[in-house]
């Protein structure tokens, strides 16, 4: 068993297993201690603006291999690398196009991962053998300080057990990975709440492989020609997707999730309330994810994700709600959906994945 350190600036407000070693430190000391552990091949989870990442030095092959083992991650699913300065990109990428440079200048630090042709001397464990490497600069002071302290880019998938919703709080990471990794830096709640947008560049053209907070609309406003990887439109699981992560069932809670779609929110609410009652009568523990704070169906766990008018709130609260449903052993989760268009695409992409195709249209 691995002794896991929890670095925090204050006493944690959540329950911590007795095996976890709590160290109260300022950020500078935390990052020095964590970087030392990572230089020696350790794994440290840290907050970014999107979700918590499970970090390994890109220079440490054994640490990179351990990331896959600890998460139970399929070997063919590559890792995103994280830099703290644009200059660091050339340590990983063999080529930086003008479009890539313009995107970095405009959107970094921020939730945009860009694929670059990978240099020969970068470990192929990071890229899962592919010829491109995904790079982003996270917009979180602790993440940037940790990369600086390490003096090398950090490879980091989301810091969850493979298949579970990504962690957006330090205790989510501990729930999944305590006693398996060297440490967790508590950086508070992640602002964005869902993973970064992943894009591929083909000449002047941007292809979105995974939707995120930086939307197709944002990239078009910036002046680029943008399209979505075709499978994003169809929710089919491709056998050979360009972002291998897309073929795995992700973000899934333990309970079965059903999405309710339709033009009339009131009708959706009536349907959810009715369904919740029927399921409760059958003995199921029921949860509901709603977008109207006045709608209070009689369920075991009720989550107001935010107003339908605010995709940022919906994104921020989704994984917290899904993980709380798991904590409360909820069997059936009923969730209101939105049309999968515009800036709601990222939220709905994650909700669809959590639902594994269970969608009911209310008319
Ligand atoms: O916001 C995020 O991106 C978070 C934080 C920690 O930065 N990281 C994250 O990593 O979500 P992960 O491993 O959970 O998801 C990475 C996604 C996967 O779908 C993977 O297939 C894709 O990015 N990806 C990474 N490298 C790639 C590559 N070289 N080519 C194609 N897809 C790649
Ligand atoms: Mg992940």
mmCIF file of C-alpha atoms and ligand atoms in Angstrom:
data_model
loop_
_atom_site.group_PDB
_atom_site.id
_atom_site.type_symbol
_atom_site.label_atom_id
_atom_site.label_comp_id
_atom_site.label_asym_id
_atom_site.label_seq_id
_atom_site.Cartn_x
_atom_site.Cartn_y
_atom_site.Cartn_z
ATOM 1 C CA UNK A 1 0.000 0.000 0.000
ATOM 2 C CA UNK A 2 1.198 3.467 -0.900
ATOM 3 C CA UNK A 3 1.145 6.219 1.719
ATOM 4 C CA UNK A 4 -0.717 9.140 0.145
ATOM 5 C CA UNK A 5 0.065 12.717 1.183
ATOM 6 C CA UNK A 6 -2.658 15.371 1.122
ATOM 7 C CA UNK A 7 -1.205 18.871 0.807
ATOM 8 C CA UNK A 8 -3.551 21.608 1.873
ATOM 9 C CA UNK A 9 -3.246 25.209 3.041
ATOM 10 C CA UNK A 10 -5.808 24.642 5.814
ATOM 11 C CA UNK A 11 -7.349 21.787 7.759
ATOM 12 C CA UNK A 12 -9.522 19.818 5.294
ATOM 13 C CA UNK A 13 -13.279 20.311 5.673
ATOM 14 C CA UNK A 14 -13.969 16.749 4.481
ATOM 15 C CA UNK A 15 -13.309 13.420 6.117
ATOM 16 C CA UNK A 16 -9.867 11.978 5.369
ATOM 17 C CA UNK A 17 -8.940 8.297 5.815
ATOM 18 C CA UNK A 18 -6.487 7.791 8.663
ATOM 19 C CA UNK A 19 -3.950 6.299 6.253
ATOM 20 C CA UNK A 20 -3.700 9.630 4.379
ATOM 21 C CA UNK A 21 -0.932 11.877 5.660
ATOM 22 C CA UNK A 22 -2.145 15.503 5.837
ATOM 23 C CA UNK A 23 0.503 18.226 5.415
ATOM 24 C CA UNK A 24 -0.531 21.837 5.888
ATOM 25 C CA UNK A 25 1.787 23.916 3.703
ATOM 26 C CA UNK A 26 1.868 27.066 1.588
ATOM 27 C CA UNK A 27 1.732 26.593 -2.191
ATOM 28 C CA UNK A 28 5.451 27.163 -2.770
ATOM 29 C CA UNK A 29 6.500 24.513 -0.226
ATOM 30 C CA UNK A 30 3.794 22.118 -1.458
ATOM 31 C CA UNK A 31 4.983 22.367 -5.046
ATOM 32 C CA UNK A 32 8.627 21.879 -4.029
ATOM 33 C CA UNK A 33 7.787 18.757 -2.056
ATOM 34 C CA UNK A 34 5.484 17.386 -4.752
ATOM 35 C CA UNK A 35 7.988 18.103 -7.548
ATOM 36 C CA UNK A 36 10.710 16.233 -5.659
ATOM 37 C CA UNK A 37 8.459 13.183 -5.410
ATOM 38 C CA UNK A 38 7.603 13.414 -9.113
ATOM 39 C CA UNK A 39 11.287 13.731 -10.089
ATOM 40 C CA UNK A 40 11.836 10.420 -8.319
ATOM 41 C CA UNK A 41 9.015 8.798 -10.315
ATOM 42 C CA UNK A 42 6.051 9.484 -8.035
ATOM 43 C CA UNK A 43 2.479 10.376 -9.016
ATOM 44 C CA UNK A 44 0.820 13.528 -7.660
ATOM 45 C CA UNK A 45 -2.728 14.671 -8.368
ATOM 46 C CA UNK A 46 -3.305 18.420 -8.691
ATOM 47 C CA UNK A 47 -6.122 20.818 -9.514
ATOM 48 C CA UNK A 48 -6.516 22.437 -12.902
ATOM 49 C CA UNK A 49 -9.334 24.749 -13.984
ATOM 50 C CA UNK A 50 -11.090 21.798 -15.697
ATOM 51 C CA UNK A 51 -10.754 18.701 -13.482
ATOM 52 C CA UNK A 52 -8.034 17.250 -11.215
ATOM 53 C CA UNK A 53 -5.151 15.615 -13.104
ATOM 54 C CA UNK A 54 -2.984 12.662 -12.055
ATOM 55 C CA UNK A 55 0.489 13.967 -12.819
ATOM 56 C CA UNK A 56 3.687 12.196 -13.830
ATOM 57 C CA UNK A 57 6.853 13.788 -15.188
ATOM 58 C CA UNK A 58 7.009 13.287 -18.973
ATOM 59 C CA UNK A 59 10.688 12.483 -18.428
ATOM 60 C CA UNK A 60 10.006 9.466 -16.203
ATOM 61 C CA UNK A 61 8.993 6.317 -18.118
ATOM 62 C CA UNK A 62 8.242 4.249 -15.029
ATOM 63 C CA UNK A 63 5.984 6.966 -13.632
ATOM 64 C CA UNK A 64 4.138 7.184 -16.954
ATOM 65 C CA UNK A 65 3.538 3.429 -16.921
ATOM 66 C CA UNK A 66 2.269 3.651 -13.341
ATOM 67 C CA UNK A 67 -0.378 6.218 -14.375
ATOM 68 C CA UNK A 68 -2.051 3.595 -16.570
ATOM 69 C CA UNK A 69 -1.803 0.892 -13.900
ATOM 70 C CA UNK A 70 -3.156 2.994 -11.048
ATOM 71 C CA UNK A 71 -6.138 4.300 -13.031
ATOM 72 C CA UNK A 72 -6.880 1.001 -14.736
ATOM 73 C CA UNK A 73 -6.540 2.931 -17.975
ATOM 74 C CA UNK A 74 -6.452 1.117 -21.338
ATOM 75 C CA UNK A 75 -2.914 1.200 -22.795
ATOM 76 C CA UNK A 76 -4.062 2.677 -26.099
ATOM 77 C CA UNK A 77 -5.484 5.867 -24.555
ATOM 78 C CA UNK A 78 -2.855 8.651 -24.724
ATOM 79 C CA UNK A 79 -2.175 11.260 -22.035
ATOM 80 C CA UNK A 80 -2.478 15.042 -22.293
ATOM 81 C CA UNK A 81 0.742 16.881 -21.402
ATOM 82 C CA UNK A 82 0.709 20.142 -19.437
ATOM 83 C CA UNK A 83 3.143 23.045 -19.813
ATOM 84 C CA UNK A 84 3.541 26.272 -17.851
ATOM 85 C CA UNK A 85 5.096 28.312 -20.686
ATOM 86 C CA UNK A 86 4.542 28.375 -24.428
ATOM 87 C CA UNK A 87 8.315 27.894 -24.933
ATOM 88 C CA UNK A 88 8.047 24.437 -23.349
ATOM 89 C CA UNK A 89 5.979 23.182 -26.289
ATOM 90 C CA UNK A 90 9.117 22.601 -28.347
ATOM 91 C CA UNK A 91 10.296 20.076 -25.754
ATOM 92 C CA UNK A 92 7.388 17.903 -26.905
ATOM 93 C CA UNK A 93 6.349 18.986 -30.412
ATOM 94 C CA UNK A 94 8.496 18.568 -33.533
ATOM 95 C CA UNK A 95 6.548 21.265 -35.393
ATOM 96 C CA UNK A 96 4.514 24.318 -34.351
ATOM 97 C CA UNK A 97 2.329 25.784 -37.106
ATOM 98 C CA UNK A 98 1.291 29.449 -37.294
ATOM 99 C CA UNK A 99 -2.291 28.444 -36.475
ATOM 100 C CA UNK A 100 -1.136 26.515 -33.391
ATOM 101 C CA UNK A 101 0.896 29.492 -32.228
ATOM 102 C CA UNK A 102 -2.038 31.869 -32.680
ATOM 103 C CA UNK A 103 -4.343 29.505 -30.760
ATOM 104 C CA UNK A 104 -1.862 29.200 -27.900
ATOM 105 C CA UNK A 105 -1.520 32.977 -27.700
ATOM 106 C CA UNK A 106 -5.280 33.438 -27.665
ATOM 107 C CA UNK A 107 -6.532 30.559 -25.491
ATOM 108 C CA UNK A 108 -3.675 29.616 -23.119
ATOM 109 C CA UNK A 109 -3.623 29.284 -20.234
ATOM 110 C CA UNK A 110 -7.005 27.616 -20.621
ATOM 111 C CA UNK A 111 -9.043 24.498 -21.368
ATOM 112 C CA UNK A 112 -7.785 23.843 -24.910
ATOM 113 C CA UNK A 113 -5.619 20.787 -25.687
ATOM 114 C CA UNK A 114 -3.920 20.952 -29.087
ATOM 115 C CA UNK A 115 -2.424 17.978 -30.953
ATOM 116 C CA UNK A 116 1.105 18.499 -32.289
ATOM 117 C CA UNK A 117 3.405 16.145 -34.209
ATOM 118 C CA UNK A 118 5.462 14.522 -31.448
ATOM 119 C CA UNK A 119 9.251 14.699 -31.154
ATOM 120 C CA UNK A 120 11.225 11.467 -31.482
ATOM 121 C CA UNK A 121 12.660 11.728 -27.967
ATOM 122 C CA UNK A 122 9.272 11.918 -26.201
ATOM 123 C CA UNK A 123 8.177 8.665 -24.545
ATOM 124 C CA UNK A 124 5.623 6.818 -26.688
ATOM 125 C CA UNK A 125 3.870 5.824 -23.473
ATOM 126 C CA UNK A 126 2.542 9.402 -23.366
ATOM 127 C CA UNK A 127 1.109 9.201 -26.881
ATOM 128 C CA UNK A 128 0.104 5.524 -26.663
ATOM 129 C CA UNK A 129 2.244 4.983 -29.749
ATOM 130 C CA UNK A 130 0.512 7.684 -31.830
ATOM 131 C CA UNK A 131 2.519 10.252 -33.784
ATOM 132 C CA UNK A 132 0.860 13.292 -32.166
ATOM 133 C CA UNK A 133 1.032 14.607 -28.614
ATOM 134 C CA UNK A 134 -1.754 16.593 -26.928
ATOM 135 C CA UNK A 135 -0.535 19.697 -25.060
ATOM 136 C CA UNK A 136 -2.273 22.323 -22.972
ATOM 137 C CA UNK A 137 -1.407 25.052 -20.469
ATOM 138 C CA UNK A 138 -3.771 24.802 -17.490
ATOM 139 C CA UNK A 139 -5.239 27.972 -16.027
ATOM 140 C CA UNK A 140 -4.675 27.246 -12.349
ATOM 141 C CA UNK A 141 -1.897 28.834 -10.271
ATOM 142 C CA UNK A 142 -1.038 25.603 -8.446
ATOM 143 C CA UNK A 143 -0.810 23.580 -11.650
ATOM 144 C CA UNK A 144 1.485 26.177 -13.214
ATOM 145 C CA UNK A 145 3.612 26.389 -10.030
ATOM 146 C CA UNK A 146 3.935 22.592 -9.931
ATOM 147 C CA UNK A 147 5.124 22.406 -13.557
ATOM 148 C CA UNK A 148 7.600 25.220 -12.844
ATOM 149 C CA UNK A 149 8.891 23.464 -9.725
ATOM 150 C CA UNK A 150 9.306 20.190 -11.628
ATOM 151 C CA UNK A 151 11.047 21.954 -14.515
ATOM 152 C CA UNK A 152 9.429 19.630 -17.068
ATOM 153 C CA UNK A 153 6.014 19.137 -18.651
ATOM 154 C CA UNK A 154 3.554 16.970 -16.704
ATOM 155 C CA UNK A 155 1.540 14.196 -18.341
ATOM 156 C CA UNK A 156 -1.827 14.022 -16.611
ATOM 157 C CA UNK A 157 -5.071 12.235 -17.342
ATOM 158 C CA UNK A 158 -8.058 13.032 -15.140
ATOM 159 C CA UNK A 159 -7.317 11.765 -11.610
ATOM 160 C CA UNK A 160 -10.201 9.285 -11.370
ATOM 161 C CA UNK A 161 -10.446 5.538 -11.503
ATOM 162 C CA UNK A 162 -10.972 4.788 -15.210
ATOM 163 C CA UNK A 163 -14.678 4.831 -16.087
ATOM 164 C CA UNK A 164 -15.798 7.008 -13.161
ATOM 165 C CA UNK A 165 -16.779 10.673 -13.466
ATOM 166 C CA UNK A 166 -13.725 12.976 -13.446
ATOM 167 C CA UNK A 167 -12.814 14.515 -10.070
ATOM 168 C CA UNK A 168 -13.510 18.199 -9.505
ATOM 169 C CA UNK A 169 -12.690 18.244 -5.767
ATOM 170 C CA UNK A 170 -9.645 16.883 -3.893
ATOM 171 C CA UNK A 171 -11.762 14.424 -1.950
ATOM 172 C CA UNK A 172 -13.037 12.908 -5.224
ATOM 173 C CA UNK A 173 -9.395 12.032 -6.000
ATOM 174 C CA UNK A 174 -8.891 10.557 -2.532
ATOM 175 C CA UNK A 175 -12.101 8.525 -2.884
ATOM 176 C CA UNK A 176 -10.684 6.863 -6.018
ATOM 177 C CA UNK A 177 -6.922 6.842 -5.506
ATOM 178 C CA UNK A 178 -5.970 7.173 -1.804
ATOM 179 C CA UNK A 179 -3.343 4.521 -0.889
ATOM 180 C CA UNK A 180 -2.466 4.128 -4.585
ATOM 181 C CA UNK A 181 -0.676 7.401 -5.452
ATOM 182 C CA UNK A 182 1.980 9.522 -3.726
ATOM 183 C CA UNK A 183 -0.035 12.656 -3.172
ATOM 184 C CA UNK A 184 -2.906 15.036 -3.839
ATOM 185 C CA UNK A 185 -2.646 18.816 -3.746
ATOM 186 C CA UNK A 186 -5.959 20.311 -2.637
ATOM 187 C CA UNK A 187 -6.580 23.230 -4.977
ATOM 188 C CA UNK A 188 -10.266 23.655 -4.171
ATOM 189 C CA UNK A 189 -13.173 23.176 -6.571
ATOM 190 C CA UNK A 190 -12.366 23.182 -10.293
ATOM 191 C CA UNK A 191 -13.909 26.205 -11.981
ATOM 192 C CA UNK A 192 -14.853 24.671 -15.323
ATOM 193 C CA UNK A 193 -15.807 21.212 -14.064
ATOM 194 C CA UNK A 194 -15.490 19.198 -17.296
ATOM 195 C CA UNK A 195 -12.379 18.224 -19.260
ATOM 196 C CA UNK A 196 -10.634 20.414 -21.833
ATOM 197 C CA UNK A 197 -11.571 20.727 -25.499
ATOM 198 C CA UNK A 198 -9.249 18.518 -27.594
ATOM 199 C CA UNK A 199 -8.489 19.696 -31.139
ATOM 200 C CA UNK A 200 -6.522 18.489 -34.123
ATOM 201 C CA UNK A 201 -5.191 20.924 -36.746
ATOM 202 C CA UNK A 202 -5.243 20.115 -40.454
ATOM 203 C CA UNK A 203 -3.764 23.045 -42.332
ATOM 204 C CA UNK A 204 -6.027 26.008 -41.562
ATOM 205 C CA UNK A 205 -8.782 23.750 -40.359
ATOM 206 C CA UNK A 206 -9.592 22.851 -36.724
ATOM 207 C CA UNK A 207 -11.269 19.548 -35.901
ATOM 208 C CA UNK A 208 -12.815 19.181 -32.457
ATOM 209 C CA UNK A 209 -12.159 15.665 -31.139
ATOM 210 C CA UNK A 210 -13.610 16.277 -27.672
ATOM 211 C CA UNK A 211 -15.904 19.240 -26.978
ATOM 212 C CA UNK A 212 -15.172 21.377 -23.914
ATOM 213 C CA UNK A 213 -15.521 24.890 -22.531
ATOM 214 C CA UNK A 214 -13.702 26.359 -25.552
ATOM 215 C CA UNK A 215 -16.487 25.772 -28.064
ATOM 216 C CA UNK A 216 -16.655 25.615 -31.857
ATOM 217 C CA UNK A 217 -18.276 29.064 -31.593
ATOM 218 C CA UNK A 218 -15.268 30.444 -29.657
ATOM 219 C CA UNK A 219 -12.864 29.011 -32.233
ATOM 220 C CA UNK A 220 -14.907 30.424 -35.128
ATOM 221 C CA UNK A 221 -15.063 33.858 -33.478
ATOM 222 C CA UNK A 222 -11.295 33.659 -33.369
ATOM 223 C CA UNK A 223 -11.435 33.309 -37.149
ATOM 224 C CA UNK A 224 -10.768 29.640 -37.768
ATOM 225 C CA UNK A 225 -12.577 27.107 -39.903
ATOM 226 C CA UNK A 226 -13.936 24.520 -37.484
ATOM 227 C CA UNK A 227 -15.634 21.164 -37.766
ATOM 228 C CA UNK A 228 -16.607 18.422 -35.350
ATOM 229 C CA UNK A 229 -15.169 14.958 -35.576
ATOM 230 C CA UNK A 230 -18.083 13.152 -37.308
ATOM 231 C CA UNK A 231 -18.717 10.666 -34.505
ATOM 232 C CA UNK A 232 -19.536 13.545 -32.138
ATOM 233 C CA UNK A 233 -22.651 14.189 -34.174
ATOM 234 C CA UNK A 234 -23.914 10.624 -33.985
ATOM 235 C CA UNK A 235 -23.004 9.258 -30.554
ATOM 236 C CA UNK A 236 -21.725 6.142 -32.198
ATOM 237 C CA UNK A 237 -18.727 4.617 -30.583
ATOM 238 C CA UNK A 238 -16.108 4.551 -33.333
ATOM 239 C CA UNK A 239 -13.812 1.525 -33.466
ATOM 240 C CA UNK A 240 -10.829 3.677 -34.414
ATOM 241 C CA UNK A 241 -11.495 7.218 -33.188
ATOM 242 C CA UNK A 242 -8.906 9.959 -33.537
ATOM 243 C CA UNK A 243 -9.026 10.588 -29.778
ATOM 244 C CA UNK A 244 -8.869 7.046 -28.447
ATOM 245 C CA UNK A 245 -10.526 8.060 -25.164
ATOM 246 C CA UNK A 246 -13.785 8.584 -27.027
ATOM 247 C CA UNK A 247 -14.326 4.884 -27.544
ATOM 248 C CA UNK A 248 -14.494 4.080 -23.845
ATOM 249 C CA UNK A 249 -17.610 4.505 -21.742
ATOM 250 C CA UNK A 250 -16.611 7.451 -19.599
ATOM 251 C CA UNK A 251 -18.018 9.591 -16.875
ATOM 252 C CA UNK A 252 -20.379 6.886 -15.785
ATOM 253 C CA UNK A 253 -22.100 6.903 -12.411
ATOM 254 C CA UNK A 254 -22.990 3.540 -10.820
ATOM 255 C CA UNK A 255 -26.729 4.171 -11.078
ATOM 256 C CA UNK A 256 -28.493 4.005 -14.427
ATOM 257 C CA UNK A 257 -28.954 7.481 -15.857
ATOM 258 C CA UNK A 258 -31.793 8.491 -18.187
ATOM 259 C CA UNK A 259 -31.888 11.812 -20.028
ATOM 260 C CA UNK A 260 -35.217 13.557 -20.653
ATOM 261 C CA UNK A 261 -35.285 15.798 -23.708
ATOM 262 C CA UNK A 262 -37.973 17.985 -25.246
ATOM 263 C CA UNK A 263 -39.093 21.511 -26.078
ATOM 264 C CA UNK A 264 -41.319 21.977 -23.065
ATOM 265 C CA UNK A 265 -39.490 22.084 -19.699
ATOM 266 C CA UNK A 266 -42.723 21.820 -17.753
ATOM 267 C CA UNK A 267 -43.672 18.597 -19.497
ATOM 268 C CA UNK A 268 -40.185 17.209 -18.852
ATOM 269 C CA UNK A 269 -40.534 18.027 -15.158
ATOM 270 C CA UNK A 270 -43.948 16.356 -14.970
ATOM 271 C CA UNK A 271 -42.527 13.264 -16.618
ATOM 272 C CA UNK A 272 -39.517 13.128 -14.296
ATOM 273 C CA UNK A 273 -41.760 13.507 -11.229
ATOM 274 C CA UNK A 274 -44.040 10.694 -12.436
ATOM 275 C CA UNK A 275 -41.151 8.398 -13.319
ATOM 276 C CA UNK A 276 -39.466 9.070 -9.956
ATOM 277 C CA UNK A 277 -42.603 8.052 -8.128
ATOM 278 C CA UNK A 278 -42.976 4.838 -10.128
ATOM 279 C CA UNK A 279 -39.325 3.877 -9.580
ATOM 280 C CA UNK A 280 -39.533 4.590 -5.847
ATOM 281 C CA UNK A 281 -42.564 2.312 -5.640
ATOM 282 C CA UNK A 282 -40.500 -0.442 -7.268
ATOM 283 C CA UNK A 283 -37.948 -0.013 -4.476
ATOM 284 C CA UNK A 284 -35.250 1.923 -6.359
ATOM 285 C CA UNK A 285 -33.285 4.757 -4.786
ATOM 286 C CA UNK A 286 -33.865 7.648 -7.163
ATOM 287 C CA UNK A 287 -31.847 10.781 -7.941
ATOM 288 C CA UNK A 288 -32.779 13.734 -10.154
ATOM 289 C CA UNK A 289 -30.645 16.367 -11.902
ATOM 290 C CA UNK A 290 -32.801 19.416 -12.636
ATOM 291 C CA UNK A 291 -32.462 22.898 -14.107
ATOM 292 C CA UNK A 292 -35.244 24.678 -12.267
ATOM 293 C CA UNK A 293 -34.751 25.377 -8.558
ATOM 294 C CA UNK A 294 -38.530 25.473 -8.009
ATOM 295 C CA UNK A 295 -38.917 21.937 -9.281
ATOM 296 C CA UNK A 296 -38.593 19.671 -6.247
ATOM 297 C CA UNK A 297 -39.675 16.122 -7.113
ATOM 298 C CA UNK A 298 -39.846 13.627 -4.284
ATOM 299 C CA UNK A 299 -36.534 11.743 -4.707
ATOM 300 C CA UNK A 300 -33.706 10.434 -2.513
ATOM 301 C CA UNK A 301 -31.140 12.855 -3.962
ATOM 302 C CA UNK A 302 -32.051 16.072 -5.736
ATOM 303 C CA UNK A 303 -29.440 18.191 -7.558
ATOM 304 C CA UNK A 304 -30.096 21.578 -9.051
ATOM 305 C CA UNK A 305 -27.379 21.749 -11.727
ATOM 306 C CA UNK A 306 -28.004 25.397 -12.546
ATOM 307 C CA UNK A 307 -30.244 27.413 -14.769
ATOM 308 C CA UNK A 308 -30.905 26.250 -18.313
ATOM 309 C CA UNK A 309 -29.636 29.686 -19.315
ATOM 310 C CA UNK A 310 -26.125 29.019 -17.999
ATOM 311 C CA UNK A 311 -24.071 26.233 -19.589
ATOM 312 C CA UNK A 312 -21.129 27.147 -17.324
ATOM 313 C CA UNK A 313 -23.109 26.266 -14.180
ATOM 314 C CA UNK A 314 -24.349 23.023 -15.713
ATOM 315 C CA UNK A 315 -20.777 22.016 -16.616
ATOM 316 C CA UNK A 316 -19.413 22.919 -13.212
ATOM 317 C CA UNK A 317 -21.989 20.915 -11.270
ATOM 318 C CA UNK A 318 -22.449 17.799 -13.411
ATOM 319 C CA UNK A 319 -19.662 15.571 -12.077
ATOM 320 C CA UNK A 320 -20.192 16.684 -8.468
ATOM 321 C CA UNK A 321 -23.826 15.583 -8.784
ATOM 322 C CA UNK A 322 -22.975 12.256 -10.470
ATOM 323 C CA UNK A 323 -20.391 11.448 -7.797
ATOM 324 C CA UNK A 324 -22.828 12.357 -5.009
ATOM 325 C CA UNK A 325 -25.358 9.958 -6.525
ATOM 326 C CA UNK A 326 -22.719 7.207 -6.269
ATOM 327 C CA UNK A 327 -21.927 8.121 -2.659
ATOM 328 C CA UNK A 328 -25.605 7.778 -1.818
ATOM 329 C CA UNK A 329 -25.994 4.485 -3.708
ATOM 330 C CA UNK A 330 -28.598 5.884 -6.063
ATOM 331 C CA UNK A 331 -29.931 3.206 -8.482
ATOM 332 C CA UNK A 332 -31.716 5.400 -11.022
ATOM 333 C CA UNK A 333 -30.845 8.974 -12.021
ATOM 334 C CA UNK A 334 -33.299 11.088 -14.006
ATOM 335 C CA UNK A 335 -31.718 14.089 -15.716
ATOM 336 C CA UNK A 336 -33.126 16.934 -17.729
ATOM 337 C CA UNK A 337 -31.146 17.446 -20.956
ATOM 338 C CA UNK A 338 -30.694 20.367 -23.332
ATOM 339 C CA UNK A 339 -30.441 20.363 -27.120
ATOM 340 C CA UNK A 340 -26.908 19.332 -28.072
ATOM 341 C CA UNK A 341 -26.040 22.493 -29.929
ATOM 342 C CA UNK A 342 -23.730 25.501 -29.642
ATOM 343 C CA UNK A 343 -22.152 26.006 -26.259
ATOM 344 C CA UNK A 344 -24.303 23.246 -24.705
ATOM 345 C CA UNK A 345 -22.511 20.606 -26.760
ATOM 346 C CA UNK A 346 -19.820 19.880 -24.165
ATOM 347 C CA UNK A 347 -22.273 19.465 -21.283
ATOM 348 C CA UNK A 348 -24.514 17.198 -23.341
ATOM 349 C CA UNK A 349 -21.539 15.178 -24.653
ATOM 350 C CA UNK A 350 -20.677 14.251 -21.045
ATOM 351 C CA UNK A 351 -24.295 13.657 -20.047
ATOM 352 C CA UNK A 352 -24.825 11.325 -23.041
ATOM 353 C CA UNK A 353 -21.707 9.380 -22.119
ATOM 354 C CA UNK A 354 -22.915 9.016 -18.539
ATOM 355 C CA UNK A 355 -26.303 7.818 -19.810
ATOM 356 C CA UNK A 356 -24.839 5.239 -22.193
ATOM 357 C CA UNK A 357 -27.623 5.926 -24.722
ATOM 358 C CA UNK A 358 -30.644 6.092 -22.365
ATOM 359 C CA UNK A 359 -32.632 9.003 -23.751
ATOM 360 C CA UNK A 360 -36.374 9.696 -23.610
ATOM 361 C CA UNK A 361 -37.944 12.408 -25.712
ATOM 362 C CA UNK A 362 -40.949 14.006 -24.032
ATOM 363 C CA UNK A 363 -43.490 15.482 -26.418
HETATM 364 O O1 LIG B 1 -9.006 18.963 -18.928
HETATM 365 C C1 LIG B 1 -8.336 17.984 -19.231
HETATM 366 O O2 LIG B 1 -8.014 17.734 -20.392
HETATM 367 C C2 LIG B 1 -7.874 17.070 -18.076
HETATM 368 C C3 LIG B 1 -6.923 17.866 -17.189
HETATM 369 C C4 LIG B 1 -6.260 17.023 -16.136
HETATM 370 O O3 LIG B 1 -5.987 18.536 -17.979
HETATM 371 N N1 LIG B 1 -7.274 15.880 -18.603
HETATM 372 C C5 LIG B 1 -7.996 14.895 -19.198
HETATM 373 O O4 LIG B 1 -7.253 13.799 -19.582
HETATM 374 O O5 LIG B 1 -9.179 14.961 -19.365
HETATM 375 P P1 LIG B 1 -7.900 12.408 -19.999
HETATM 376 O O6 LIG B 1 -6.750 11.495 -20.098
HETATM 377 O O7 LIG B 1 -8.933 12.043 -19.036
HETATM 378 O O8 LIG B 1 -8.463 12.640 -21.426
HETATM 379 C C6 LIG B 1 -7.591 12.844 -22.512
HETATM 380 C C7 LIG B 1 -8.315 12.768 -23.842
HETATM 381 C C8 LIG B 1 -8.639 11.342 -24.215
HETATM 382 O O9 LIG B 1 -9.907 11.301 -24.872
HETATM 383 C C9 LIG B 1 -7.520 11.001 -25.172
HETATM 384 O O10 LIG B 1 -7.871 9.973 -26.046
HETATM 385 C C10 LIG B 1 -7.258 12.349 -25.865
HETATM 386 O O11 LIG B 1 -7.469 13.295 -24.854
HETATM 387 N N2 LIG B 1 -5.867 12.435 -26.324
HETATM 388 C C11 LIG B 1 -4.759 12.628 -25.583
HETATM 389 N N3 LIG B 1 -3.653 12.578 -26.355
HETATM 390 C C12 LIG B 1 -4.072 12.361 -27.606
HETATM 391 C C13 LIG B 1 -3.400 12.171 -28.856
HETATM 392 N N4 LIG B 1 -2.082 12.204 -28.949
HETATM 393 N N5 LIG B 1 -4.161 11.956 -29.960
HETATM 394 C C14 LIG B 1 -5.508 11.908 -29.864
HETATM 395 N N6 LIG B 1 -6.191 12.059 -28.713
HETATM 396 C C15 LIG B 1 -5.499 12.278 -27.603
HETATM 397 MG MG1 LIG B 2 -10.440 11.072 -18.182
#
